[in-house]
mmCIF file of C-alpha atoms in Angstrom:
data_model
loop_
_atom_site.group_PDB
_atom_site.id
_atom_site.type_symbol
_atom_site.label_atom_id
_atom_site.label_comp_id
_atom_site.label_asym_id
_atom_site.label_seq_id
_atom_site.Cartn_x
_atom_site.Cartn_y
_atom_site.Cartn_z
ATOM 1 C CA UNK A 1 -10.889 -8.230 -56.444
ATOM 2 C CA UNK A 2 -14.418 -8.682 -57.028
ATOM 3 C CA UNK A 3 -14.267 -11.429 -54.034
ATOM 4 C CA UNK A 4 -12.821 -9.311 -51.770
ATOM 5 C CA UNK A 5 -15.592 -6.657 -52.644
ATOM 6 C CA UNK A 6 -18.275 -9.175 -51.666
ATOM 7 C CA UNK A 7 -16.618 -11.198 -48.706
ATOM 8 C CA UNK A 8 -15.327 -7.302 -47.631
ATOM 9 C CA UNK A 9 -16.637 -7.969 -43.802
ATOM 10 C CA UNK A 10 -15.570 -11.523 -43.565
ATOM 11 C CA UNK A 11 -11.840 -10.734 -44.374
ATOM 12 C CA UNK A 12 -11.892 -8.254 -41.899
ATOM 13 C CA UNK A 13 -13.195 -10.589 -39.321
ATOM 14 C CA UNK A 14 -10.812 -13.301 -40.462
ATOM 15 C CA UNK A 15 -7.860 -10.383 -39.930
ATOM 16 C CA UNK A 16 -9.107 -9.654 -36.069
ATOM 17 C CA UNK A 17 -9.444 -12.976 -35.280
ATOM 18 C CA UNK A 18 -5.646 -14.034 -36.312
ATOM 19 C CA UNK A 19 -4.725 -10.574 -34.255
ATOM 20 C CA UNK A 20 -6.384 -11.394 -31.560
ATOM 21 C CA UNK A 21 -5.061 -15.261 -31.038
ATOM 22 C CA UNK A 22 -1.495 -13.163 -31.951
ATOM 23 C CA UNK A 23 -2.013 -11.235 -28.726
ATOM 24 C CA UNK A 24 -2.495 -14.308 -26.701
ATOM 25 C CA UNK A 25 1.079 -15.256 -27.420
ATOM 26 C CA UNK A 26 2.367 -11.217 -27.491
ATOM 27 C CA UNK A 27 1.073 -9.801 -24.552
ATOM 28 C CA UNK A 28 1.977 -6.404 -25.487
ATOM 29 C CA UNK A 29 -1.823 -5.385 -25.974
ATOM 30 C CA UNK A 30 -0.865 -3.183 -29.724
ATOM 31 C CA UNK A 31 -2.056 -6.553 -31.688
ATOM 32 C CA UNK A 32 -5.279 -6.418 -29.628
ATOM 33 C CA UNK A 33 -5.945 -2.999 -30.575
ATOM 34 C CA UNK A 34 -5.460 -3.803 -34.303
ATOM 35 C CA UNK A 35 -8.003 -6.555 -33.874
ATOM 36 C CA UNK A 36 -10.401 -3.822 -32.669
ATOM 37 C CA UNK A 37 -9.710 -1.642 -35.726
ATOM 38 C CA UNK A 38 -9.899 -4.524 -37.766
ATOM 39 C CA UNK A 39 -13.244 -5.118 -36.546
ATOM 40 C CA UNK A 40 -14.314 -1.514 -37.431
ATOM 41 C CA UNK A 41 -13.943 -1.916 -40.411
ATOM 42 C CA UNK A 42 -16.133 -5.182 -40.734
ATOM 43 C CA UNK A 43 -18.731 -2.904 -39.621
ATOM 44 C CA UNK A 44 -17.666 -0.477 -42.240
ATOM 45 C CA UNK A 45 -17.936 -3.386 -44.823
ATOM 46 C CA UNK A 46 -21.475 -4.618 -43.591
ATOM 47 C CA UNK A 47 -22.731 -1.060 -44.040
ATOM 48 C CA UNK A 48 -21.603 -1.562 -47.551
ATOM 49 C CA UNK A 49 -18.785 1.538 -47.136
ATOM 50 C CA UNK A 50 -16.195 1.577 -50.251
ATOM 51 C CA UNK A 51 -12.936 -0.267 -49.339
ATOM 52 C CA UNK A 52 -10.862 2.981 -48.798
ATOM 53 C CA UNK A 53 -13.173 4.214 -46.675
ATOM 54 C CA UNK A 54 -13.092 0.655 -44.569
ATOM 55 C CA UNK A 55 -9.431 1.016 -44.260
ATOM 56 C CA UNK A 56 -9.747 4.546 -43.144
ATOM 57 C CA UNK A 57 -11.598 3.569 -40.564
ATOM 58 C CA UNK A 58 -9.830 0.617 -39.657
ATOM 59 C CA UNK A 59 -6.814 2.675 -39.242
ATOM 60 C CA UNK A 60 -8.284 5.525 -37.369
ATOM 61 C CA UNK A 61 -9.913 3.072 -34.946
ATOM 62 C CA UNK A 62 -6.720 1.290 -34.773
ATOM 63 C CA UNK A 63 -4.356 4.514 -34.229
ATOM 64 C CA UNK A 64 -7.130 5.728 -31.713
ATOM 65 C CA UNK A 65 -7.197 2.580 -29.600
ATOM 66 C CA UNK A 66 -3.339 2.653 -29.455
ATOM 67 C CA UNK A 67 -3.141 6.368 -28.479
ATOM 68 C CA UNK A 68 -6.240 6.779 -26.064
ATOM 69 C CA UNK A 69 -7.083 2.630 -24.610
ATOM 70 C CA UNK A 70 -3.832 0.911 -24.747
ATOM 71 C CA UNK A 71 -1.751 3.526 -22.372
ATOM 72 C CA UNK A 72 -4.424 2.929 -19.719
ATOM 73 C CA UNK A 73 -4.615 -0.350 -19.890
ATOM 74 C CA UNK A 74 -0.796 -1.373 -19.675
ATOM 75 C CA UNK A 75 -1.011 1.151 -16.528
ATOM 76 C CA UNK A 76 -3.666 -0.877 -15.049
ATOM 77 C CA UNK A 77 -2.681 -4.606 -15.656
ATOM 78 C CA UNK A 78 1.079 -3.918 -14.544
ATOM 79 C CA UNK A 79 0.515 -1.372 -11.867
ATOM 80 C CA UNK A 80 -0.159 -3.287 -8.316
ATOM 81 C CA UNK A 81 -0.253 -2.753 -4.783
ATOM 82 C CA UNK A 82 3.083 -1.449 -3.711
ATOM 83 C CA UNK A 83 4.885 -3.933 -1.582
ATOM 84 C CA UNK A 84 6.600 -3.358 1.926
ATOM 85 C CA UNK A 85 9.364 -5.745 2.346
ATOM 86 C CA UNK A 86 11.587 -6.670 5.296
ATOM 87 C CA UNK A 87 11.490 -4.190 8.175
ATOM 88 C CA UNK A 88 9.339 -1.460 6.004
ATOM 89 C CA UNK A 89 6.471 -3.378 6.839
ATOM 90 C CA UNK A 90 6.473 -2.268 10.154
ATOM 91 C CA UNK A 91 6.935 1.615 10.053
ATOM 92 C CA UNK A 92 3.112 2.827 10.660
ATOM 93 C CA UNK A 93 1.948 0.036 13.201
ATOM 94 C CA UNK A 94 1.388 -0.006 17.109
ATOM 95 C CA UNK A 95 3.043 -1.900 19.468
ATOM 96 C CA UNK A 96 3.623 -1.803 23.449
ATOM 97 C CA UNK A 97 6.154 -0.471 25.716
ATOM 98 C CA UNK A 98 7.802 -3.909 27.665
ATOM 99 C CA UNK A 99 10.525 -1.813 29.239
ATOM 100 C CA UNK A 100 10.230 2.160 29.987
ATOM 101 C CA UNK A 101 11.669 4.444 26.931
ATOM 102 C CA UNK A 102 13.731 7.536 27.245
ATOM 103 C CA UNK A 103 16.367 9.994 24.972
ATOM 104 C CA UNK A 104 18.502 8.464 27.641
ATOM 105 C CA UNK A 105 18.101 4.422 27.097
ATOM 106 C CA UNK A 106 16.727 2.643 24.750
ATOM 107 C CA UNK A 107 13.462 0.168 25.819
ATOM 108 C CA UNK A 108 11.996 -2.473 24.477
ATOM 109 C CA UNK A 109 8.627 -2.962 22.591
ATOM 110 C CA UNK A 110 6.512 -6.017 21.366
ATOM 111 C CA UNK A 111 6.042 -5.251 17.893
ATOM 112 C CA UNK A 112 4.215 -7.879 15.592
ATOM 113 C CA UNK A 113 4.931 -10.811 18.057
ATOM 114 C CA UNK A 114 8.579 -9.863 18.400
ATOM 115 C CA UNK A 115 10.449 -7.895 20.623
ATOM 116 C CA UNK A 116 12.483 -4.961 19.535
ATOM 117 C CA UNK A 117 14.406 -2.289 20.896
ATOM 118 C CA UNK A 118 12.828 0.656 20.768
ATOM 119 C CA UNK A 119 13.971 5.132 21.120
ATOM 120 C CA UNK A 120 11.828 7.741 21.403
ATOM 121 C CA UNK A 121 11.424 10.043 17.907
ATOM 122 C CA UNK A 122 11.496 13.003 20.360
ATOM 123 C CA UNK A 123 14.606 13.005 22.635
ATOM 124 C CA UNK A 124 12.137 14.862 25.549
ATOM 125 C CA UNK A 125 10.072 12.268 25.717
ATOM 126 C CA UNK A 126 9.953 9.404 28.546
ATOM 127 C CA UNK A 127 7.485 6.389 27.429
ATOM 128 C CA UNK A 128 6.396 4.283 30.189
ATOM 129 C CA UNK A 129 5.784 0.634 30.364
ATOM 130 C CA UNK A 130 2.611 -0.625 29.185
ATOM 131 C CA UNK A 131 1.876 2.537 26.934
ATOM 132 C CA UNK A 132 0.704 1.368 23.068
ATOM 133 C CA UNK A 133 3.562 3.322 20.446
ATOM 134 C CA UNK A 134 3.381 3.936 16.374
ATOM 135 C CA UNK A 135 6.783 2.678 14.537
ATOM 136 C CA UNK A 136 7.606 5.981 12.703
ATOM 137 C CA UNK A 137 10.911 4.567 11.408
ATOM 138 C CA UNK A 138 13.368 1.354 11.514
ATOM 139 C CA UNK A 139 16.740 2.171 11.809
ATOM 140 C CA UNK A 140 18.963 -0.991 11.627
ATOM 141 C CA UNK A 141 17.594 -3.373 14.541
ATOM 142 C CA UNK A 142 16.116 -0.107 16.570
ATOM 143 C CA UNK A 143 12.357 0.899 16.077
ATOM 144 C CA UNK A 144 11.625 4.699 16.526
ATOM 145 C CA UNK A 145 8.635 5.608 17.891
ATOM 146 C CA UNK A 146 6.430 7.574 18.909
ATOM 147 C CA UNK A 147 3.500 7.354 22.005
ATOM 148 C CA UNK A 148 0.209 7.193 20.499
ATOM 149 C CA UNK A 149 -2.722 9.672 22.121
ATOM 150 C CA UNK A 150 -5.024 8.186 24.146
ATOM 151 C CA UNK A 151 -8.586 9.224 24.815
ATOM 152 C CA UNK A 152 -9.179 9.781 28.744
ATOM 153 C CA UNK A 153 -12.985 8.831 30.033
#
């Protein structure tokens, strides 16, 4: 005991090290948070604190890191940018008007280096040829749109 008493900090670095290469292989960042605690209490030991109070600290730190870091962190490193597959990836960009649009008959627009046939959002609405349009929605093989505003000079 009366090693442990001297050698108080080096144990406690010894124990965050071996958490810390655990978390390499775990992944699940709770060992890494450990290690943290771990080290607060080496610095507990170096100031020459009384064992309990080393492990108090070591598990406060420990508990705190779990409750307050680790949530944020496992939010960050598996949150990512959300991903538009297949058609999806289209809704929200422009494309041009190859043959005229109405409520009446569908056209056809040139979409992303394709061609696609293309209604109106609004029934009303007649798009001519040539006009730029904003893919509000994919239904099946049919792009709805809608003309986009231009600015008259």
């Amino acid at each position: 005991m009366d090693w442990i008493a001297r050698h108080a900090w080096e144990a406690w670095l010894g124990v965050a090290i071996v958490l810390g290469v655990a978390e390499m292989f775990s992944l699940d960042l709770i060992l890494i948070m450990l290690a943290a605690g771990a080290l607060v209490g080496m610095v507990a030991a170096i100031l020459d604190l009384h064992i309990a109070v080393q492990i108090l600290a070591a598990s406060a730190a420990s508990l705190a890191a779990l409750a307050a870091v680790r949530p944020t962190m496992v939010k960050r490193l598996h949150g990512g940018p959300e991903l538009s597959l297949g058609h999806g990836k289209l809704v929200g960009r422009q494309g041009v008007v190859t043959e005229d649009i109405s409520g009446l008959s569908a056209g056809r627009i040139k979409l992303a280096g394709e061609f696609w046939t293309a209604e109106p959002y609004d029934d009303t609405i007649s798009i001519p040829a040539g006009e730029t349009v904003e893919v509000l929605e994919i239904r099946g093989a049919t792009a709805v749109v809608h003309p986009v505003a231009r600015l008259e000079s």
